Coordinates of C-alpha atoms in Angstrom, one line a residue:
X123 CA 0.0 0.2 0.0
X124 CA 2.9 2.2 0.9
X125 CA 4.3 2.0 -2.7
X126 CA 1.1 2.9 -4.4
X127 CA 1.0 6.4 -2.0
X128 CA 4.6 6.9 -3.4
X129 CA 3.6 6.3 -6.7
X130 CA 1.0 8.4 -6.8
X131 CA 2.3 11.2 -4.8
X132 CA 5.3 11.2 -7.8
X133 CA 2.6 11.0 -10.1
X134 CA 0.7 13.9 -8.7
X135 CA 4.0 16.2 -8.6
X136 CA 5.0 15.6 -12.2
X137 CA 1.1 16.6 -13.4
X138 CA 1.7 19.5 -11.3
X139 CA 4.7 20.4 -12.4
X140 CA 3.8 20.0 -16.2
X141 CA 0.2 21.9 -15.7
X142 CA 2.8 24.9 -14.3
X143 CA 4.9 24.9 -17.4
X144 CA 2.0 24.5 -19.5
X145 CA 0.3 27.7 -17.8
X146 CA 3.8 29.7 -18.1
X147 CA 3.9 29.0 -21.8
X148 CA 0.6 29.9 -22.3
X149 CA 0.8 32.9 -20.3
X150 CA 4.3 34.2 -22.5
X151 CA 2.4 33.3 -25.9
X152 CA -1.1 35.4 -24.5
X153 CA 1.2 38.5 -23.6
X154 CA 3.3 37.9 -27.1
X155 CA -0.1 37.7 -28.6
X156 CA -0.9 40.7 -27.1
X157 CA 2.1 42.8 -27.9
X158 CA 1.7 41.6 -31.5
X159 CA -2.1 42.9 -31.7
X160 CA -1.2 46.2 -29.8
X161 CA 1.6 46.6 -32.8
X162 CA -1.1 45.5 -35.3
X163 CA -3.3 48.2 -34.5
X164 CA -0.8 51.1 -34.6
X165 CA 0.2 49.6 -38.2
X166 CA -3.3 49.6 -39.2
X167 CA -3.9 53.2 -37.9
X168 CA -0.5 54.7 -39.8
X169 CA -0.9 56.5 -43.1
X170 CA 2.1 55.4 -45.6
X171 CA 3.4 57.2 -48.4
X172 CA 5.7 54.7 -49.9
X173 CA 5.1 53.7 -53.4
X174 CA 4.5 50.5 -53.2
X175 CA 2.4 50.5 -56.3
X176 CA 2.7 51.1 -59.6
X177 CA 0.3 51.3 -62.7
X178 CA 0.9 47.6 -62.8
X179 CA -0.8 47.2 -59.8
X180 CA -3.9 49.7 -60.5
X181 CA -4.4 50.0 -64.1
X182 CA -4.3 53.4 -65.6
X183 CA -2.8 55.2 -62.9
X184 CA 0.2 56.0 -64.6
X185 CA 3.1 57.3 -62.8
X186 CA 1.2 59.3 -60.0
X187 CA 2.2 62.2 -58.4
X188 CA 1.9 61.0 -54.6
X189 CA 0.0 58.3 -52.4
X190 CA -1.4 58.3 -48.6
X191 CA -2.5 54.5 -47.6
X192 CA -3.4 52.1 -44.9
X193 CA -3.4 48.8 -44.5
X194 CA -6.0 46.2 -42.7
X195 CA -5.3 42.7 -41.8
X196 CA -8.6 41.1 -42.7
X197 CA -8.1 38.1 -40.2
X198 CA -5.8 38.2 -36.8
X199 CA -1.9 38.0 -38.2
X200 CA -1.2 37.5 -34.1
X201 CA -2.9 34.4 -33.9
X202 CA -0.8 31.0 -33.1
X203 CA -3.2 29.4 -35.6
X204 CA -1.1 28.6 -39.1
X205 CA -2.1 29.7 -42.2
X206 CA -1.9 33.3 -44.1
X207 CA -3.9 36.2 -43.5
X208 CA -5.7 38.4 -46.1
X209 CA -4.8 42.1 -46.1
X210 CA -7.0 45.1 -47.6
X211 CA -4.9 48.0 -48.7
X212 CA -6.8 51.6 -49.2
X213 CA -5.1 54.6 -50.6
X214 CA -5.6 57.9 -52.2
X215 CA -3.5 59.1 -55.0
X216 CA -2.9 62.5 -56.6
X217 CA -2.3 61.9 -60.3
X218 CA -0.5 63.5 -63.2
X219 CA -3.0 65.6 -65.4
X220 CA -1.5 63.6 -68.2
X221 CA -3.0 60.2 -66.6
X222 CA -6.6 61.9 -66.5
X223 CA -8.0 62.5 -69.7
X224 CA -8.8 58.1 -70.1
X225 CA -11.2 58.6 -66.9
X226 CA -13.4 61.3 -68.1
X227 CA -15.8 58.9 -70.0
X228 CA -15.9 56.9 -67.0
X229 CA -19.9 56.9 -65.7
X230 CA -20.4 58.6 -62.2
X231 CA -20.3 56.8 -59.4
X232 CA -23.0 56.2 -57.3
X233 CA -23.5 59.0 -54.3
X234 CA -21.5 57.8 -50.6
X235 CA -19.0 55.7 -52.8
X236 CA -16.2 54.9 -52.6
X237 CA -16.3 54.9 -48.8
X238 CA -12.9 56.3 -48.1
X239 CA -11.4 55.8 -44.5
X240 CA -11.6 59.1 -42.1
X241 CA -7.8 59.0 -42.1
X242 CA -7.5 59.2 -45.6
X243 CA -10.2 62.0 -46.1
X244 CA -7.9 64.8 -45.2
X245 CA -6.2 63.8 -49.0
X246 CA -9.4 63.8 -51.0
X247 CA -10.1 67.4 -52.4
X248 CA -13.3 69.1 -51.4
X249 CA -15.7 69.0 -54.2
X250 CA -14.3 65.5 -55.4
X251 CA -16.8 64.1 -58.1
X252 CA -15.8 59.8 -58.4
X253 CA -16.2 58.5 -61.5
X254 CA -16.0 54.3 -61.9
X255 CA -16.0 52.1 -64.8
X256 CA -17.4 48.5 -65.0
X257 CA -14.2 46.9 -65.1
X258 CA -13.7 47.3 -61.5
X259 CA -13.4 45.6 -59.6
X260 CA -10.7 43.5 -60.9
X261 CA -8.5 40.7 -60.6
X262 CA -4.9 41.8 -61.3
X263 CA -1.7 40.2 -60.3
X264 CA -3.1 38.1 -58.2
X265 CA -5.1 40.5 -56.1
X266 CA -8.5 42.4 -56.5
X267 CA -8.2 45.8 -57.5
X268 CA -11.0 48.5 -57.1
X269 CA -10.5 52.3 -58.7
X270 CA -12.4 55.4 -58.4
X271 CA -11.4 58.6 -60.1
X272 CA -11.9 62.3 -60.4
X273 CA -10.1 63.5 -63.2
X274 CA -10.7 67.1 -63.0
X275 CA -9.2 66.9 -59.7
X276 CA -6.5 64.5 -60.6
X277 CA -7.5 62.0 -57.7
X278 CA -7.7 58.6 -57.5
X279 CA -9.2 56.0 -54.6
X280 CA -8.0 52.6 -54.5
X281 CA -8.5 49.1 -52.5
X282 CA -6.1 46.5 -53.1
X283 CA -7.2 42.9 -51.5
X284 CA -4.7 40.0 -51.2

């Protein structure tokens, strides 16, 4: 009987040790995930100006003057679960006057479209009158691209989803 008592005590100590170790690892992972989520929020709030896209990515925009854009994760890239996370990029482009005539024939966009994010509104000129063509959204280089343009103000709004 005494052997069983010692064996049970040893087993209980081993199980307790494993549970403590698992608890510490889980707490560390939760902390890492929380840090990642905080960084993700900062990254998503940032307005970027990098010229990450060209007219090959967004048809017709040419060698635009400048760009302001944001990124948003459509999933949780901080999750320990395997698998890719899709992203959506939204931005406002200031176009060169030489690139805008091709958009003049596009029909007027419905009122309220596109839904420009608050952080990007400052880059949209007052009085913008968006045009949108039926060819958009379209698939370009494995991405879904949408584009609205005001050729008179030489400004464009885009989304890229991958």
